[in-house]
Coordinates of C-alpha atoms in Angstrom, one line a residue:
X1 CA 0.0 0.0 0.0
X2 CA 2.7 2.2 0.8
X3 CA 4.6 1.1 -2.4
X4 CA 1.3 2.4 -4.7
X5 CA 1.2 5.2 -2.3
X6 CA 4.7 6.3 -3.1
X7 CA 4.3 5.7 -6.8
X8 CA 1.3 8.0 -7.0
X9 CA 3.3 10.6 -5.4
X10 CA 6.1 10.6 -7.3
X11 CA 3.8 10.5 -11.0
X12 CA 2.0 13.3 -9.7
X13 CA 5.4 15.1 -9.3
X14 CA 6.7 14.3 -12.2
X15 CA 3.2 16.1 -13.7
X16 CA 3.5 19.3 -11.4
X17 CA 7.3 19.7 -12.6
X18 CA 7.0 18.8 -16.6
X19 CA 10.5 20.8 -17.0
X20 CA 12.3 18.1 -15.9
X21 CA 11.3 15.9 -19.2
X22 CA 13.9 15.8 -21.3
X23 CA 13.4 19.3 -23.5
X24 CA 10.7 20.2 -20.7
X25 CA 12.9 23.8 -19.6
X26 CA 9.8 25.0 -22.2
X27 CA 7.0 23.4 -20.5
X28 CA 6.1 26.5 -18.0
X29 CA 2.7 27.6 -17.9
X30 CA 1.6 31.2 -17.4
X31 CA 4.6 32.3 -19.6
X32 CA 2.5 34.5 -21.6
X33 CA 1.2 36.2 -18.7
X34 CA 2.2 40.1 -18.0
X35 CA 4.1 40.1 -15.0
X36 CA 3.2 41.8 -11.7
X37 CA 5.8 45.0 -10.8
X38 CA 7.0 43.0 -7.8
X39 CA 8.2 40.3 -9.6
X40 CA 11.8 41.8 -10.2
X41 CA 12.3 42.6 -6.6
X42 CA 10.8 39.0 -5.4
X43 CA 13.1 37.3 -7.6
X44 CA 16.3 38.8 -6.8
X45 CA 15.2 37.7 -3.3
X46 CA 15.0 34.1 -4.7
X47 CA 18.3 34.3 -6.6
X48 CA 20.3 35.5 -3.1
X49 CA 21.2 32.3 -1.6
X50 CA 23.3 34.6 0.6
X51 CA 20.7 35.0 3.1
X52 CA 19.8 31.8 4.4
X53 CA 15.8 32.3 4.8
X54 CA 12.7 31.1 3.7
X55 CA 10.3 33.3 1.2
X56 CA 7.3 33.4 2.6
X57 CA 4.4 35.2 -0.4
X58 CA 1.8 35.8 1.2
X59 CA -1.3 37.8 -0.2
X60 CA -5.1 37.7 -1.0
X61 CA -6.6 35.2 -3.1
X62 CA -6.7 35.5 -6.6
X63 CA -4.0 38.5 -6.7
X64 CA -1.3 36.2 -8.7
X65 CA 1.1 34.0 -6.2
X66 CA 1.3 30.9 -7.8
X67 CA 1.4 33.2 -11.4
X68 CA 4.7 34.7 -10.1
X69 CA 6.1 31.3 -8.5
X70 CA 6.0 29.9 -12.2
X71 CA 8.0 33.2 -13.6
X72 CA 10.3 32.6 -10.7
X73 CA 11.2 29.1 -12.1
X74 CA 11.5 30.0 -15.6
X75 CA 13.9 33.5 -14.6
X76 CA 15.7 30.2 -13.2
X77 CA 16.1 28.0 -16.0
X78 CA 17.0 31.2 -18.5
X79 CA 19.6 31.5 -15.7
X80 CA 21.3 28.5 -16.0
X81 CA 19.5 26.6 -13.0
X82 CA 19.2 23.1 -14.3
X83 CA 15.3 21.8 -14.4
X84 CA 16.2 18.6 -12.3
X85 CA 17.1 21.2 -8.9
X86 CA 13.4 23.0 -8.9
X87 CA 10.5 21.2 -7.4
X88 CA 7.1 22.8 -7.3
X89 CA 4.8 21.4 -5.6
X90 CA 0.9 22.6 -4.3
X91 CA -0.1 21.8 -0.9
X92 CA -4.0 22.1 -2.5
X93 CA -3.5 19.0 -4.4
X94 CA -5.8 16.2 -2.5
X95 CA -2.9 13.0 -3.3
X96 CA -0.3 15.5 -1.2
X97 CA -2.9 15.5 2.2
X98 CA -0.9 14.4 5.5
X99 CA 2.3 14.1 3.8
X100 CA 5.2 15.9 5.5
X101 CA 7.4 18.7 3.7
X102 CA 10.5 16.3 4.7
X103 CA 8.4 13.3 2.7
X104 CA 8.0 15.4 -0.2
X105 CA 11.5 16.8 0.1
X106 CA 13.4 13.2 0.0
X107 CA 11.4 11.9 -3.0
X108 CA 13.2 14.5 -4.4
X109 CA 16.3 14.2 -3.5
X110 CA 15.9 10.3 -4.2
X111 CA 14.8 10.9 -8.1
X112 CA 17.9 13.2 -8.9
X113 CA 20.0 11.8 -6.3
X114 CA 20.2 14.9 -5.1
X115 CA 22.9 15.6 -1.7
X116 CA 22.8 18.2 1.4
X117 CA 25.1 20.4 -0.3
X118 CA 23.5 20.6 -3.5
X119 CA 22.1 23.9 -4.8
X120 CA 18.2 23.2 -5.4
X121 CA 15.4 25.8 -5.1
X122 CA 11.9 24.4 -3.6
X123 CA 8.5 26.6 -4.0
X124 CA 5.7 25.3 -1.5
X125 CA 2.2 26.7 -3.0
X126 CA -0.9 27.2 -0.6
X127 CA 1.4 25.8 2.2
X128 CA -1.2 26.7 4.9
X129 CA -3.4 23.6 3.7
X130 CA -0.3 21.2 5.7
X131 CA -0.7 21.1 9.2
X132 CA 2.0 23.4 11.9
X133 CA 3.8 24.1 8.3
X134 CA 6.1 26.9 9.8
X135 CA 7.9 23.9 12.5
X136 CA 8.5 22.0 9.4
X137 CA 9.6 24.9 7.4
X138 CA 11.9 26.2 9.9
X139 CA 13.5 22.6 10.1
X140 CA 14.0 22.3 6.9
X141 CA 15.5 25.7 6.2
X142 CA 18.2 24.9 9.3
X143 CA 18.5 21.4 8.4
X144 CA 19.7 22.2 4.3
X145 CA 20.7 25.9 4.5
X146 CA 22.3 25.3 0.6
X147 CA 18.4 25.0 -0.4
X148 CA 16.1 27.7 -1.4
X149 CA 12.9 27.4 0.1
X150 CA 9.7 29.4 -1.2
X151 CA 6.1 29.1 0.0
X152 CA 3.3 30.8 -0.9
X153 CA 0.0 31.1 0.8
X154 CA -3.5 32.5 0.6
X155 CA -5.2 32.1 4.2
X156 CA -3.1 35.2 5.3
X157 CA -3.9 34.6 8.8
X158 CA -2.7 32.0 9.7
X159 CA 0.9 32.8 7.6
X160 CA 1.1 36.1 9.2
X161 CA 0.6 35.1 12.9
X162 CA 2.5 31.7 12.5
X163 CA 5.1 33.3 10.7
X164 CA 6.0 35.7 13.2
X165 CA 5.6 33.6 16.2
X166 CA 7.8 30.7 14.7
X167 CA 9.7 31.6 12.3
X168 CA 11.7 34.7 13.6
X169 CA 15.0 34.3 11.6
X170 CA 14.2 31.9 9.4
X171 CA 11.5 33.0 7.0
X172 CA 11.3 36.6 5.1
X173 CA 7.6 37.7 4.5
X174 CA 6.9 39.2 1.0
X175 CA 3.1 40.6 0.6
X176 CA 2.0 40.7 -2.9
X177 CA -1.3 43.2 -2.9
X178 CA -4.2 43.3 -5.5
X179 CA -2.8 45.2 -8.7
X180 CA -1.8 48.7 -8.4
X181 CA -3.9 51.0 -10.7
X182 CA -0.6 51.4 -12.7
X183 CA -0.3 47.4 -12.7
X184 CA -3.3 47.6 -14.5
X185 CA -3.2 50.1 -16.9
X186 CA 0.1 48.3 -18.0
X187 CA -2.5 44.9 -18.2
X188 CA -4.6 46.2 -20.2
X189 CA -2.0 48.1 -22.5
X190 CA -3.1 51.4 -21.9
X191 CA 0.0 53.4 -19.8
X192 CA 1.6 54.7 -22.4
X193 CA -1.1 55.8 -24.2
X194 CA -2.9 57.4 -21.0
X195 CA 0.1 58.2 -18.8
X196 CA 3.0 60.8 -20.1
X197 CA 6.1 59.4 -18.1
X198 CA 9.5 62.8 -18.1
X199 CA 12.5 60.9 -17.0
X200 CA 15.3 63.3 -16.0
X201 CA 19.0 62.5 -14.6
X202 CA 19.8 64.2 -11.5
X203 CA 23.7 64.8 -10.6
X204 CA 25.5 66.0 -7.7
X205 CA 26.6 69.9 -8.9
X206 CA 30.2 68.8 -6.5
X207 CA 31.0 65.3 -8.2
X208 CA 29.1 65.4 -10.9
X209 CA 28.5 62.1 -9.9
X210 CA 25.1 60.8 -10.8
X211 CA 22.3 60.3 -8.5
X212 CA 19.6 59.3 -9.2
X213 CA 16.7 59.7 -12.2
X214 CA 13.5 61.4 -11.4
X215 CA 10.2 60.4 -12.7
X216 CA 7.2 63.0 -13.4
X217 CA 3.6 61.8 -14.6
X218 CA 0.8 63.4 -16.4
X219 CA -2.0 62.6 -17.8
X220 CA -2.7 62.4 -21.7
X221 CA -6.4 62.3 -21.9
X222 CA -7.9 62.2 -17.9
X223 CA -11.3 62.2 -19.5
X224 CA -9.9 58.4 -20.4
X225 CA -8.2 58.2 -18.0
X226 CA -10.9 58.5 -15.1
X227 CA -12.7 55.6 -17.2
X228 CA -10.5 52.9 -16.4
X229 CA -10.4 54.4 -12.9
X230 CA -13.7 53.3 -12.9
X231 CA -12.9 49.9 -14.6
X232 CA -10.2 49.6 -11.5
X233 CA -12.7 49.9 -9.0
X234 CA -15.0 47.4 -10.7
X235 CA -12.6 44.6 -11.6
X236 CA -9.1 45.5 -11.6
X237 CA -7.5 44.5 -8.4
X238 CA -7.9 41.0 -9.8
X239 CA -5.5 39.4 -12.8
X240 CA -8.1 37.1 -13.9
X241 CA -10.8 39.6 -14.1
X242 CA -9.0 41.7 -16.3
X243 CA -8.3 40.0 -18.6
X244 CA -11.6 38.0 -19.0
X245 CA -14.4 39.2 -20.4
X246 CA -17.0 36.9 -18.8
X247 CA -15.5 37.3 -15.1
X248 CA -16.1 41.3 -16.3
X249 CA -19.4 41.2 -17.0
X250 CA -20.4 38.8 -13.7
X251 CA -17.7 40.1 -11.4
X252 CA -20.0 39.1 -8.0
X253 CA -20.0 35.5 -9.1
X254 CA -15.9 35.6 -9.7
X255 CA -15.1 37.5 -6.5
X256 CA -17.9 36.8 -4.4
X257 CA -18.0 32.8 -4.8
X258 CA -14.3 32.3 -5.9
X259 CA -12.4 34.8 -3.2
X260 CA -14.6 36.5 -0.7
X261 CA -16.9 33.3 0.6
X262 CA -14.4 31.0 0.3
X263 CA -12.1 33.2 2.6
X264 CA -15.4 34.2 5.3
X265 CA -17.1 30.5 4.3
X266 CA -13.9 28.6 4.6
X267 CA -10.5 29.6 5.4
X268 CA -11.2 31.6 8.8
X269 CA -13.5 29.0 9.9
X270 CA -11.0 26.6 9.4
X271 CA -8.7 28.3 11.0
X272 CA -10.2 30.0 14.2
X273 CA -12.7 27.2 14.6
X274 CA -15.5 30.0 13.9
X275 CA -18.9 28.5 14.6
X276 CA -21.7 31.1 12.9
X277 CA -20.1 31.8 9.9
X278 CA -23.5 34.2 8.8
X279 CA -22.6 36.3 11.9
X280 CA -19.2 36.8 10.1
X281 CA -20.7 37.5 6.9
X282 CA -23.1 40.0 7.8
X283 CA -19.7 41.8 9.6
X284 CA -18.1 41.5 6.6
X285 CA -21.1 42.7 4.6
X286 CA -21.5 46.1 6.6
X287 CA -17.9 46.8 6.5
X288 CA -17.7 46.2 2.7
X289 CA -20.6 49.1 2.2
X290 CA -19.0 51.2 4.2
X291 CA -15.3 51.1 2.8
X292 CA -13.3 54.0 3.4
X293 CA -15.9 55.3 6.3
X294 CA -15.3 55.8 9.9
X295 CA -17.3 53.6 11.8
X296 CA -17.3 52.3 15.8
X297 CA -17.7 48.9 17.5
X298 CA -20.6 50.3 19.0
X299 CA -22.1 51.4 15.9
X300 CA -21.0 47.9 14.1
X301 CA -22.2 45.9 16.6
X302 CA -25.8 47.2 16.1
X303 CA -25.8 46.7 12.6
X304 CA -24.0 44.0 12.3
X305 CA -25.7 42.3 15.5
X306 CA -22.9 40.9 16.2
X307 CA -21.6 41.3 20.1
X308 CA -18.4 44.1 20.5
X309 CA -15.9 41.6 22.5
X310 CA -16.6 39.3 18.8
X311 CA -16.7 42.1 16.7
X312 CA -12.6 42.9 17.9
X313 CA -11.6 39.4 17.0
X314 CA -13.3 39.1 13.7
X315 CA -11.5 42.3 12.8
X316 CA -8.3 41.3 13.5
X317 CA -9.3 37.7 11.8
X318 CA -10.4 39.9 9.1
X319 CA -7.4 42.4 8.4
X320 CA -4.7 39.7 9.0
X321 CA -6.4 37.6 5.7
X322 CA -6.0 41.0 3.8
X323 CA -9.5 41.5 3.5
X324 CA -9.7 44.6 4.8
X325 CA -7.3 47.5 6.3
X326 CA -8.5 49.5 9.8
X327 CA -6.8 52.8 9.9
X328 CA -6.3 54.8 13.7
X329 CA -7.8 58.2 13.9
X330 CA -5.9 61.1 15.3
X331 CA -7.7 64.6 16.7
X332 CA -7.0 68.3 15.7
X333 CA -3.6 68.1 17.5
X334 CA -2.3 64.9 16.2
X335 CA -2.9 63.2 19.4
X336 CA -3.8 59.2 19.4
X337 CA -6.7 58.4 21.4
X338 CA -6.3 55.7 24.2
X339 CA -9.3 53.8 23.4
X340 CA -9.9 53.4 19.6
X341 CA -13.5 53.2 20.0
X342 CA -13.5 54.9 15.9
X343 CA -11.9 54.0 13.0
X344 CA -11.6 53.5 9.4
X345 CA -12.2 50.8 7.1
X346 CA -11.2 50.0 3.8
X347 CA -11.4 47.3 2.0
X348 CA -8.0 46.5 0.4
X349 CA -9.6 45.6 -3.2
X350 CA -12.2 48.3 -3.7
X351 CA -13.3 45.7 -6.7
X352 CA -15.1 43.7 -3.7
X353 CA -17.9 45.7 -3.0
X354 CA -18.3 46.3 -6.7
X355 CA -19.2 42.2 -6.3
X356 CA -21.4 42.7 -3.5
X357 CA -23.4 45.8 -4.2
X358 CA -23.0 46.4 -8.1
X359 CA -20.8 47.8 -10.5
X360 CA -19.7 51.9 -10.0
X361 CA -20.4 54.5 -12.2
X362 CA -18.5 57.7 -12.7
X363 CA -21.6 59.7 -10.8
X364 CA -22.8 57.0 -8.4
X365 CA -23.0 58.4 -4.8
X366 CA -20.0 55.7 -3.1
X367 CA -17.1 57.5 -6.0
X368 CA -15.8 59.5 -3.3
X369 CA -15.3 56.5 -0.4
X370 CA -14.3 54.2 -3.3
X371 CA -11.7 56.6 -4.5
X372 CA -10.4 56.7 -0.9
X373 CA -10.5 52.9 -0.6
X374 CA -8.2 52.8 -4.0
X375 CA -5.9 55.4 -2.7
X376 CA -5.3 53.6 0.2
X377 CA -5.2 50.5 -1.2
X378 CA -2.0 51.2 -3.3
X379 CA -0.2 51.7 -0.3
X380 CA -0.5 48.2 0.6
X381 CA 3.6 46.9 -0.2
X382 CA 5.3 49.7 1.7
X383 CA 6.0 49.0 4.8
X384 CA 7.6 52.7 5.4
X385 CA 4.1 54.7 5.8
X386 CA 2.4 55.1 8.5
X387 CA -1.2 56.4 7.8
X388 CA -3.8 57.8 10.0
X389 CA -6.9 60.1 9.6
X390 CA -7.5 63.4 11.7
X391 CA -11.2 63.7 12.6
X392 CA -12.4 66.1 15.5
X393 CA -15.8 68.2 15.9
X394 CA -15.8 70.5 12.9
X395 CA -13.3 68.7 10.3
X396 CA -11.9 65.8 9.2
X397 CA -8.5 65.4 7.2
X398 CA -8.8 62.0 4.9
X399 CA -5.1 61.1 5.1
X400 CA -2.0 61.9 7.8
X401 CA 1.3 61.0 7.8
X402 CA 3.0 60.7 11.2
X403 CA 6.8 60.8 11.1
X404 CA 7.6 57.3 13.1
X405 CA 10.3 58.8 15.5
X406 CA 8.4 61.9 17.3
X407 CA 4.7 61.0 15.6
X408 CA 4.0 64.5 14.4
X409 CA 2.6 64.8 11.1
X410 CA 4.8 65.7 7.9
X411 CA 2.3 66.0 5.2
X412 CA -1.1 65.3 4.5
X413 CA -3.9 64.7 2.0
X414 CA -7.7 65.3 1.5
X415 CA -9.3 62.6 -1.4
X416 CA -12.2 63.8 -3.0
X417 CA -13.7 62.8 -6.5
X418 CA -14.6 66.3 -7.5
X419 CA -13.4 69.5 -8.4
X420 CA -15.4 71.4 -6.4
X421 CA -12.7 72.6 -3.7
X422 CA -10.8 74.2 -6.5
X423 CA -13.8 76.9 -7.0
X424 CA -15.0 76.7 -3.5
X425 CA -12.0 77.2 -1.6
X426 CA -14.1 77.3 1.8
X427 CA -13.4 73.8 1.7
X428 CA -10.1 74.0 2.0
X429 CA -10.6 75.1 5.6
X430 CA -9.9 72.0 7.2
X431 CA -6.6 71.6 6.0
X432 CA -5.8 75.3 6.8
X433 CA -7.4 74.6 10.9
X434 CA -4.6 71.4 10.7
X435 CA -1.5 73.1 9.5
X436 CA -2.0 75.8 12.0
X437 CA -2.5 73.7 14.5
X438 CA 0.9 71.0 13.1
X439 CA 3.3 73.4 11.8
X440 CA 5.6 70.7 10.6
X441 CA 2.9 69.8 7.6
X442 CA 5.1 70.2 4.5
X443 CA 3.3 72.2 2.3
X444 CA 2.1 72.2 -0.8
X445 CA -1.0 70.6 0.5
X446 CA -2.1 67.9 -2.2
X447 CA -5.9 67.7 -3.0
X448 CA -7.0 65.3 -5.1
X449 CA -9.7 66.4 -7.5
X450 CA -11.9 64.9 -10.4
X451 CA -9.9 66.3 -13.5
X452 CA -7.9 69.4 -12.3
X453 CA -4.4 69.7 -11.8
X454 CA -3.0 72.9 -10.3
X455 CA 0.6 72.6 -8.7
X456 CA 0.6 76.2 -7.1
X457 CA -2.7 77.2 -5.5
X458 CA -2.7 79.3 -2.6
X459 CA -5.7 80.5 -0.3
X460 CA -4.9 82.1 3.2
X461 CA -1.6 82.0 2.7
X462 CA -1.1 78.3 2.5
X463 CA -0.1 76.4 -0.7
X464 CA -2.1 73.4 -2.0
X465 CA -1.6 71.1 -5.1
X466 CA -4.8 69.7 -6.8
X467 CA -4.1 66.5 -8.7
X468 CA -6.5 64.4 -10.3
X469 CA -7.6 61.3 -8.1
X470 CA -6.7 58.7 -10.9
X471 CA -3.4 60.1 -11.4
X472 CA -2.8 59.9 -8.2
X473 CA -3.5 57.2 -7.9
X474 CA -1.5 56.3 -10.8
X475 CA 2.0 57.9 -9.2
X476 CA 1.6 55.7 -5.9
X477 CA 1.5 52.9 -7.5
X478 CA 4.1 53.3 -10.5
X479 CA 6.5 55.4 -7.8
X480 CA 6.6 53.2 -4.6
X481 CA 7.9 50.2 -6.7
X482 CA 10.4 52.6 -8.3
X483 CA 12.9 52.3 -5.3
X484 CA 15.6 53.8 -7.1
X485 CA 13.7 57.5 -6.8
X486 CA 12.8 57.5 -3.3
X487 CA 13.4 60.8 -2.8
X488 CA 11.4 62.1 -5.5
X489 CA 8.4 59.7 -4.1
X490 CA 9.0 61.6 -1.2
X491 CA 8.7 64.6 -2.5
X492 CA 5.4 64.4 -4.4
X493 CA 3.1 63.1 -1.9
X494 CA 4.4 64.9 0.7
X495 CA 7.1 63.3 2.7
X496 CA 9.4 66.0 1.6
X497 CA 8.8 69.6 0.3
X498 CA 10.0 70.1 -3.2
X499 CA 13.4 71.1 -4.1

């Protein structure tokens, strides 16, 4: 029995990895497929054996992990690995139930005859599905520290949590968001043509020693533009959706069924040993609607009906599977509050409630919110930011940026879907009441408009920048994965003030 067992196994390896057939280097699937903007920096972390870690993707479903674990092996093979050192394997596949990483691991080593020292690069996918994964992870990764180990996983949760608690030292998280709205205008073909991209070389005056490049957007057409904004919010956080035209046109049956239930139906029930999964659901449900809103346990637990004590652990169930983001409010001053009894929430793919509660239009009443919710949203890789909202009794300020040492705010920014603010500059009044009362707030202000830009507005003495919500949109995503230009980044949404 153990014999056929074994045989099984190894035939169903042999099918997961077809580029170890003789002329199989050319047998990768998804090679066709545009590849995300992390992919360079996640595999140069792959290629540096130097640090002696595991890779740890984790990420929604549906947002392209396994995609980018099959570019990963072929950026291998065009570099010379040899086929026979890469095993892929997916913990999802039902013959693979019960059976150790180690098991796996020495069926591999016995086909290829492959030794400790050996140089051999191993991608776990959906590694949560295997049982107190991160002890046998570690092991592995101290017992062959010549192997490159890479697992990828879509119950978040239970990655996140287990990964910090166990594998401190051994395994090196990677987060790969929903698409960026630059991701997917470059999808869809559509950056160049909608996006004008000034490239200039910047040198030190002293050494004429070059420094760095720096990168300025604008918009061709942001009547176009704002369009496939729209399209974004609908569908684009997804891959898949994009590029199909029947997920398109039924994106609540993709989404909803395929990645949102099976997260709330499955996964966290699963994992937390949740009993009333439609008491989660209907949590989930009122937070969806009310993306980028502030909302408060008291007020969630009425709607929701679901009791306060649950409502914080579903949260934090909630967040840690990257379904959603909670964001801390700040008062007038900048001060914290000692009980967080308000808050934010955002759902970190606007293109879920698009699934629950229909498709956006350019006019429809949630733009504003669900422009928030997408600015937010593309802020999801950098771990640098820390982001906060300013509410007290006359004003609210959408977005604050708290310098980590001191936590005083540097810059900040007010979202809106309209260009209103530009005419009727009484509006503007919040964010002069918040840089009187923070002087540090680096100034131009940016506003984020409908279709204005305007780099040098000033009313009562302060300086604001408007800039059009999809191009903004836009520059986060295209400029926090250009880490060679960090200072420019920092620059144009506020970190900075301009040179």
């Amino acid at each position: 029995m153990l014999e056929i067992a074994k045989t099984d196994i190894l035939s169903r390896l042999q099918f997961d990895n077809p580029w170890w057939e003789e002329g199989g280097e050319e047998k990768v699937v998804y090679e066709d497929t545009p590849r995300r903007k992390y992919f360079e920096t996640f595999s140069q972390n792959i290629l540096d054996t130097s640090v002696r870690r595991a890779i740890v993707l984790m990420g929604p479903r549906r947002v392209g992990k396994t995609v980018m674990v099959y570019h990963s092996i072929r950026t291998l093979l065009d570099s010379g690995i040899s086929a026979e050192n890469i095993l892929y394997v997916s913990l999802e596949t039902p013959i693979y139930t019960g059976l150790s990483l180690e098991r796996m691991l020495s069926y591999f080593q016995e086909l290829f005859n492959h030794k400790r020292d050996s140089k051999l690069f191993i991608f776990f996918d959906e590694i949560q599905y295997l049982r107190e994964w991160e002890i046998h992870l570690k092991s592995l990764v101290d017992s062959f520290p010549n192997y490159r180990f890479v697992a990828t996983g879509s119950a978040a949760a239970a990655l996140r949590l287990k990964s910090n608690e166990s594998g401190s030292g051994r395994f090196s998280d990677y987060i790969l968001p929903p698409l960026t709205f630059a991701e997917y205008l470059m999808f869809i073909g559509r950056e160049d043509e909608l996006i004008e991209t000034n490239r200039t070389n910047q040198y030190d005056s002293e050494s004429s020693g070059y420094l760095s490049q720096k990168y300025v957007y604008l918009s061709r057409d942001i009547e176009e533009l704002n369009k496939e904004f729209v399209n974004y919010l609908n569908f684009g956080g997804y891959p898949e959706a994009v590029f199909s035209e029947t997920i398109r046109q039924n994106p609540g049956q993709y989404i909803k069924s395929d990645i949102i239930d099976k997260v709330l139906l499955r996964d966290l029930p699963s994992l937390y040993g949740i009993s009333d999964i439609q008491e989660l659901n209907r949590l989930f449900t009122t937070l969806a609607y009310n993306s980028g809103n502030e909302v408060s346990l008291e007020g969630l637990s009425k709607s929701s009906g679901v009791a306060k004590n649950t409502i914080k652990r579903y949260l934090e169930y909630l967040e840690a599977a990257f379904l959603i983001r909670r964001v801390e409010r700040i008062d007038q001053n900048s001060k914290r509050f000692k009980r967080a009894v308000c808050f934010k929430v955002y759902l970190t793919n606007p293109s879920m409630r698009a699934a629950l509660f229909g498709q956006l239009e350019m006019d429809s009443k949630a733009m504003g919110a669900m422009t928030e919710t997408a600015i937010f949203s593309q802020w999801q890789h950098s771990k640098m930011i820390e982001l906060y909202y300013a509410r007290w009794k006359s004003g609210e300020i959408d977005i604050v940026h708290l310098e980590r040492a001191h936590q005083v705010p540097s810059w900040i920014v007010e979202v809106k879907w309209s260009d209103r603010p530009h005419n009727s500059h009484s509006e503007l009044d919040n964010c002069i009441k918040f840089v009187q009362k923070n002087s540090g707030v680096s100034q131009p202000i940016l506003i984020t408009s409908k279709t204005i830009s305007d780099d040098n507005f000033l009313y009562k003495n302060i300086r604001f920048q408007f800039e059009p919500a999809s191009l903004y949109a836009y520059i986060l995503g295209a400029n926090i994965l250009q880490r060679n230009d960090v200072r420019v980044l920092q620059q144009r949404i506020g970190l900075l003030p301009p040179e």
